[in-house]
CSV table of C-alpha atoms in Angstrom, one decimal:
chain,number,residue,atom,x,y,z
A,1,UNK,CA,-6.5,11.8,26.0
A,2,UNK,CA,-8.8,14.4,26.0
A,3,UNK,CA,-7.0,16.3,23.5
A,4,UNK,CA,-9.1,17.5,20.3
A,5,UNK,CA,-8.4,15.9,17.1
A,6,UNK,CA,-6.8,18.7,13.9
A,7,UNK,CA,-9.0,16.9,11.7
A,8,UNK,CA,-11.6,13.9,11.5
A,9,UNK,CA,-12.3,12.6,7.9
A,10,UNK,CA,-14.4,9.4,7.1
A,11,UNK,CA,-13.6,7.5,3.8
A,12,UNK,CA,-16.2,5.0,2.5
A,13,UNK,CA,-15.0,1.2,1.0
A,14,UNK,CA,-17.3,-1.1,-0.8
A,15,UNK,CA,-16.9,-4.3,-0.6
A,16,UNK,CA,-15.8,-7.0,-3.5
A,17,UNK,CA,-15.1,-3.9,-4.9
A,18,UNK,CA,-11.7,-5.1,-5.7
A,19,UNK,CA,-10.9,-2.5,-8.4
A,20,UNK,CA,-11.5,0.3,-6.1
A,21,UNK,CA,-9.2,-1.2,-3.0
A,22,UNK,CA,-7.1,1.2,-2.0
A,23,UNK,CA,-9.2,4.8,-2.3
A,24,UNK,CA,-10.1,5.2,1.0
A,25,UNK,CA,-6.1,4.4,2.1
A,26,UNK,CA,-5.1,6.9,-0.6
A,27,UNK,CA,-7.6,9.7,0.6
A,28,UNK,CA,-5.9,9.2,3.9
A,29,UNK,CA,-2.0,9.3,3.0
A,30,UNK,CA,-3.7,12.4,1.1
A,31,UNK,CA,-5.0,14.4,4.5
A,32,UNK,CA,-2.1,13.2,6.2
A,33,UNK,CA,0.5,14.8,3.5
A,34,UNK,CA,-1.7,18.6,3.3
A,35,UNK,CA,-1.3,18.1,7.4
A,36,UNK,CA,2.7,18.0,7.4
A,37,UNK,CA,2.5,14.7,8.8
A,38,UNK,CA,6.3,13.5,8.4
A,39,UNK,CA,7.0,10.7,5.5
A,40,UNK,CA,7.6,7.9,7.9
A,41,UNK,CA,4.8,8.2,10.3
A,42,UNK,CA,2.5,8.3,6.6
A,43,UNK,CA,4.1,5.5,5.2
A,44,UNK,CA,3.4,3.5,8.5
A,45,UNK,CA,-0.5,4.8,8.8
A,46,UNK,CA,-1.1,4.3,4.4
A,47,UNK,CA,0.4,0.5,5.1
A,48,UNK,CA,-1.6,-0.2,7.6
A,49,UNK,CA,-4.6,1.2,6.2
A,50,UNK,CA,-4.6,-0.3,2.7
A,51,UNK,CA,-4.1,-3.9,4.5
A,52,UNK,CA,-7.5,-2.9,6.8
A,53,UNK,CA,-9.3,-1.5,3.4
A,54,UNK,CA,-8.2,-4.6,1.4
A,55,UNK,CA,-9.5,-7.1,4.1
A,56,UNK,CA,-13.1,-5.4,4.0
A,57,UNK,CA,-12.9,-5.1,0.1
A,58,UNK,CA,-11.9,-9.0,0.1
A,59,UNK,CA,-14.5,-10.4,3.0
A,60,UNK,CA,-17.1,-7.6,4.2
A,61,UNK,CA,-20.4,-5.9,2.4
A,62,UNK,CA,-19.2,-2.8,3.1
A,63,UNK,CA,-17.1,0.1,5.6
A,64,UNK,CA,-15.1,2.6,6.5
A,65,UNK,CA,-11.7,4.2,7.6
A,66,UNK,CA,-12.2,7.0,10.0
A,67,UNK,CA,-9.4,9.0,10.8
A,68,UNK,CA,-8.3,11.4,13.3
A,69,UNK,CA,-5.2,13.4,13.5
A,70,UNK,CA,-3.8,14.8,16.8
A,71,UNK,CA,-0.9,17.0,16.9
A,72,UNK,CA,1.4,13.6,18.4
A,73,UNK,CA,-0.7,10.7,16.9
A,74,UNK,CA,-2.8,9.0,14.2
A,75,UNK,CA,-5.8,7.6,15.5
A,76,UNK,CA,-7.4,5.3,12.5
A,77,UNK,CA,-10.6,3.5,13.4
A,78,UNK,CA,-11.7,0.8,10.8
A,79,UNK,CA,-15.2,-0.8,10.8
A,80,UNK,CA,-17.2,-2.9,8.4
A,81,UNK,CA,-20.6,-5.0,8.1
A,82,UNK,CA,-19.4,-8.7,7.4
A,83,UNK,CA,-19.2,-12.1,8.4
A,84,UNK,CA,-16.7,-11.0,11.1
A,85,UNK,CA,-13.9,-12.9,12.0
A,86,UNK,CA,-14.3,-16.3,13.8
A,87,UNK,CA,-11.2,-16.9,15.5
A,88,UNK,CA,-8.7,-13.3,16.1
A,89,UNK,CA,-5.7,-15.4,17.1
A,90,UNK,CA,-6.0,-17.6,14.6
A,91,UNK,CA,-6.6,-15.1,11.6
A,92,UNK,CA,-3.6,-12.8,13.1
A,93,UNK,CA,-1.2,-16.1,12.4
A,94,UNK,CA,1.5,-14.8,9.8
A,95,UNK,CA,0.2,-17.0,6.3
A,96,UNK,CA,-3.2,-18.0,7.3
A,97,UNK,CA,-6.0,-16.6,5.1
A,98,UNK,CA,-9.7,-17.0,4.1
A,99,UNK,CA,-9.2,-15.1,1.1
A,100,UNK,CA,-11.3,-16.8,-2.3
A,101,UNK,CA,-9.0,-18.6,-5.5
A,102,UNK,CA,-10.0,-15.0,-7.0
A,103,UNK,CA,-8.4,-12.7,-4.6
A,104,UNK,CA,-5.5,-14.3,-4.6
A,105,UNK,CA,-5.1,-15.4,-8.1
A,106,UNK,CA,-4.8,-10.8,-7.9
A,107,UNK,CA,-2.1,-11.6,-5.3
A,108,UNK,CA,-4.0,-10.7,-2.0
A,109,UNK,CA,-4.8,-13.5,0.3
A,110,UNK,CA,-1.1,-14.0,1.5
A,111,UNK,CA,-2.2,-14.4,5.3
A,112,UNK,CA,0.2,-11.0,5.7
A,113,UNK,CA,-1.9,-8.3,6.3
A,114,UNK,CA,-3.2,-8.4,10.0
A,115,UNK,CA,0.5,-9.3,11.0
A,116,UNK,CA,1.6,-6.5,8.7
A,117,UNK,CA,-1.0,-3.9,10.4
A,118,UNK,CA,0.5,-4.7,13.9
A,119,UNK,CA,3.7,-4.5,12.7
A,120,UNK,CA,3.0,-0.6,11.4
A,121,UNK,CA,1.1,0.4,14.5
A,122,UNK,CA,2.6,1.5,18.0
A,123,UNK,CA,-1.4,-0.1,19.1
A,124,UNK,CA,-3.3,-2.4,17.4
A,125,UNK,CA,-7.0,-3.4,19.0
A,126,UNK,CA,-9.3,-5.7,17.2
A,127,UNK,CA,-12.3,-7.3,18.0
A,128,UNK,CA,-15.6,-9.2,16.0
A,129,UNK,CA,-18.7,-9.4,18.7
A,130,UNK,CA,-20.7,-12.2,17.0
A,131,UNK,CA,-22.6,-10.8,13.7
A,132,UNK,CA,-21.6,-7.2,14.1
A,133,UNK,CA,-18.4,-7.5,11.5
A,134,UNK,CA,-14.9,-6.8,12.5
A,135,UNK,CA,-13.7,-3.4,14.6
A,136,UNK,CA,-10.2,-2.4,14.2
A,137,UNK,CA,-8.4,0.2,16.3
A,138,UNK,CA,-4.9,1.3,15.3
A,139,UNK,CA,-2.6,4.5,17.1
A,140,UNK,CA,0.7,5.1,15.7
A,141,UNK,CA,2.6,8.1,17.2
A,142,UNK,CA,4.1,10.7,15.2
A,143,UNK,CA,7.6,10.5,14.5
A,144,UNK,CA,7.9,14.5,13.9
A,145,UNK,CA,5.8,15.2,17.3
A,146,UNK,CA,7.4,18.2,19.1
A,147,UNK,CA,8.0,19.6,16.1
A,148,UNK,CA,4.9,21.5,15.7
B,1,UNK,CA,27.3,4.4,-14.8
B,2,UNK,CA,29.5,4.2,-11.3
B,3,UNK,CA,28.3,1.8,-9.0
B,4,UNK,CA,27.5,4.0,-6.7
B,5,UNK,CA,25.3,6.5,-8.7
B,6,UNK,CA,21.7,6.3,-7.8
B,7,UNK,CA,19.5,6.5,-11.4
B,8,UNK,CA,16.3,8.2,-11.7
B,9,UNK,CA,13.4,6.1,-13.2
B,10,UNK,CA,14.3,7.9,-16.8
B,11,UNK,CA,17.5,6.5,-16.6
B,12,UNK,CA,16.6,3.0,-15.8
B,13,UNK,CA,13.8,2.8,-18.4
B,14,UNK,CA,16.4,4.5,-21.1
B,15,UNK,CA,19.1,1.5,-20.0
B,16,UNK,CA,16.8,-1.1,-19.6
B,17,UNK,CA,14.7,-0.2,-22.9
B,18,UNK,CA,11.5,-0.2,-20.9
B,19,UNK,CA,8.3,0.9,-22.3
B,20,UNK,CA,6.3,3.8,-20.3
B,21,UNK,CA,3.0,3.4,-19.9
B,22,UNK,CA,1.8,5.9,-18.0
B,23,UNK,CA,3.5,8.5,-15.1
B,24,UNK,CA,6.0,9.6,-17.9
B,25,UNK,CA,6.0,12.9,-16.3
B,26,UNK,CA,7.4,11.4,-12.9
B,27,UNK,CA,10.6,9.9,-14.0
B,28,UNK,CA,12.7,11.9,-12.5
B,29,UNK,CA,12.7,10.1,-8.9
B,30,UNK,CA,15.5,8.5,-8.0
B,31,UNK,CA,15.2,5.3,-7.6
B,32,UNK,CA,16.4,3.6,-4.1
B,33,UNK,CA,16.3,0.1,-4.5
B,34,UNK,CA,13.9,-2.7,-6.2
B,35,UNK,CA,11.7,-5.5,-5.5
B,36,UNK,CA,10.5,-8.5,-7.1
B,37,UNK,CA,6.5,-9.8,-6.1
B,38,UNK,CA,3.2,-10.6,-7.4
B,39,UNK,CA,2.5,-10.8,-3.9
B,40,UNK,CA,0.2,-7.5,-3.3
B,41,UNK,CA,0.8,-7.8,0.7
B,42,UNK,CA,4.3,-8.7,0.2
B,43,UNK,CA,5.0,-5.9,-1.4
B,44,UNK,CA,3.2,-3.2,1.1
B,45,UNK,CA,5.3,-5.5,3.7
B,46,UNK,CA,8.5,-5.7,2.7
B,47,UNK,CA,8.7,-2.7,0.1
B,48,UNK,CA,10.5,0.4,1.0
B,49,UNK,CA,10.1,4.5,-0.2
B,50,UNK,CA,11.8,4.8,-3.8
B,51,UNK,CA,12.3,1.7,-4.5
B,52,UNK,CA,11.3,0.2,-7.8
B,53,UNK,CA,8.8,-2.9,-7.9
B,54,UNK,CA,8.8,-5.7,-10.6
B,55,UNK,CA,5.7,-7.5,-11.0
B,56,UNK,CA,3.3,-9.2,-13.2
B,57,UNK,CA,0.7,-8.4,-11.9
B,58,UNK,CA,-1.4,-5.5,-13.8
B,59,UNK,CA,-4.7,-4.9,-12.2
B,60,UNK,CA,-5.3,-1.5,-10.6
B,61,UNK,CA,-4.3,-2.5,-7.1
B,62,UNK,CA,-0.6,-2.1,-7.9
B,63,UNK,CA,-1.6,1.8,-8.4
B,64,UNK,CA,-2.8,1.5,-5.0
B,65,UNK,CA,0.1,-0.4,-3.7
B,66,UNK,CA,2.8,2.0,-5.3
B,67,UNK,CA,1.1,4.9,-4.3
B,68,UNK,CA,0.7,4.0,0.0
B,69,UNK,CA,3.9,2.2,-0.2
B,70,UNK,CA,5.8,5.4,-1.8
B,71,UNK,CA,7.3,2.9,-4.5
B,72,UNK,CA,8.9,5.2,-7.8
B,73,UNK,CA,7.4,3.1,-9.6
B,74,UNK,CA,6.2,-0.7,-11.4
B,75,UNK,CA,8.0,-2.9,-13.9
B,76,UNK,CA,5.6,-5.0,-15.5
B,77,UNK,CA,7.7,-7.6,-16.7
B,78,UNK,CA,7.3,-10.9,-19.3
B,79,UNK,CA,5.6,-9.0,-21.7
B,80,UNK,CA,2.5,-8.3,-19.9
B,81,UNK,CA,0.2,-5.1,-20.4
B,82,UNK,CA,-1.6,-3.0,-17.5
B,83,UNK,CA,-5.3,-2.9,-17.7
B,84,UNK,CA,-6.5,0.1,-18.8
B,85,UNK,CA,-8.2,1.1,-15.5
B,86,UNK,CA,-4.4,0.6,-14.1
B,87,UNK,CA,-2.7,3.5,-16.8
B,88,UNK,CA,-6.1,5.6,-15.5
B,89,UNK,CA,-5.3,5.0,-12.0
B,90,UNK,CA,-1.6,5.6,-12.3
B,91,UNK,CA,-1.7,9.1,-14.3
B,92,UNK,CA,-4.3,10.4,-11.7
B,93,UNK,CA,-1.4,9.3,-9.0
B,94,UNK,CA,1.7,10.1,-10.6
B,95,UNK,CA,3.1,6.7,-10.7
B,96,UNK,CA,5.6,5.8,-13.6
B,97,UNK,CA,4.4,2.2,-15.5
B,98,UNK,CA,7.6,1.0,-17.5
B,99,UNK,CA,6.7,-3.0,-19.0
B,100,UNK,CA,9.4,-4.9,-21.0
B,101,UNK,CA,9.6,-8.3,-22.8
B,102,UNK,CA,11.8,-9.7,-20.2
B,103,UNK,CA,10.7,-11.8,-17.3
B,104,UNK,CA,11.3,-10.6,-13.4
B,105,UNK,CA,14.5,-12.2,-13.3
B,106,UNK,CA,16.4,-11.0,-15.8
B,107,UNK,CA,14.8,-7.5,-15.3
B,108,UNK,CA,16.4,-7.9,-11.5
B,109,UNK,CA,19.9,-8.7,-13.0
B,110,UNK,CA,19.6,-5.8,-15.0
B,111,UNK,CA,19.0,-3.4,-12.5
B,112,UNK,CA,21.5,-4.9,-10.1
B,113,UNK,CA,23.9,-4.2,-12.9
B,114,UNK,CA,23.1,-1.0,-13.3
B,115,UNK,CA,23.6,0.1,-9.8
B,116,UNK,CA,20.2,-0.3,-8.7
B,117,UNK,CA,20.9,-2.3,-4.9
């Protein structure tokens, strides 16, 4: 893989910021769309992100999306400073979720997103080294590649 | 209608009497289905492009949810309003907003009549 990206963008998300979840999944589905990047593969990658965005809204101070778009894949990094996550095997069990009364009372907190970001991606990597917040790797392969 | 026509948003919000509260200038989508949540996750789950999603839920994250899931649009139903920062959020993203008085359920039977599957 030592292709060069088309593009490389970096969105910002605050966290508890629960009025403005979703920006930084929007700005992406945006790039994606000026790129030509076929509906399905976009559809898969703004899923995928806006579950990633809403889980750092919901538990982390702060982080980002970073994105990179090759001419045969999406390549979305997601990083955040927080609490991390304890137990990966455990918080990737369909239903579990340490969400607050709050979030979900605004219907997140359904234990569905991690399963939900596996089930979007073609790779999903995640990993929470103690007190450095939770890293999240995610490659989904264009369904229009060869087309170019 | 046949019941195999597909409507367009206008359509369902003319039949259905449904309010518009914001996106009026996007109705012409057709619309490919619905779904019934006030599960936000659920929804980016389970929901599919062009479909129509009845919810209660009006905070701005169903803007959010519409717009990454490719929904036509939300049905707020039971007679609740969206936030204002939700008819902001929607107009900036070109997503319809219809409410009504009825609840979910009988918004869902209505649709279902109306060819909506």
């Amino acid at each position: 893989m030592d292709d060069q990206p088309l593009c490389h963008h970096e969105f910002p998300i605050l966290g508890s910021a629960y009025f403005l979840g979703g920006r930084a999944s929007t700005s992406v589905k945006r790039v994606l769309s000026e790129f030509g990047v076929d509906g399905e593969t976009i559809q898969r990658v703004s899923v995928a992100c806006y579950e990633a965005e809403m889980n750092v809204v919901l538990h982390a101070v702060s982080g980002y999306i970073a994105l990179d778009l090759f001419a045969d894949r999406v390549e979305v990094s997601v990083k955040d400073r927080g609490p991390g996550i304890d137990d990966i095997e455990l918080a990737m069990t369909p239903g579990w979720s340490s969400a607050t009364e709050e979030a979900r009372a605004l219907g997140f907190g359904a234990g569905m997103g991690l399963p939900n970001i596996k089930g979007q991606a073609d790779e999903m990597e995640i990993e929470s080294p103690p007190g450095e917040g939770v890293r999240m790797k995610l490659v989904f392969r264009r369904g229009d590649q060869g087309d170019e | 209608m046949s019941e195999h026509s597909t409507p367009t948003v206008a359509q369902v919000a003319e039949e259905l009497g449904l309010k518009v509260c914001a996106g009026g200038h996007k109705l012409d989508s057709k619309v490919e289905g619905a779904l019934v949540s006030d599960l936000l996750s659920f929804v980016m789950a389970n929901g599919k492009r062009g479909q129509l999603w009845v919810t209660i839920q009006t905070h701005s994250n169903i803007v959010a949810v519409a717009v990454l899931g490719g929904l036509a649009g939300i049905i707020i139903a039971s007679g609740f309003h969206p936030d204002e920062d939700t008819t902001g959020r929607a107009e900036e993203e070109d997503i319809p907003i219809l409410t009504c008085d009825a609840p979910a359920y009988e918004v869902a039977g209505m649709l279902y009549e109306l060819g909506v599957r």
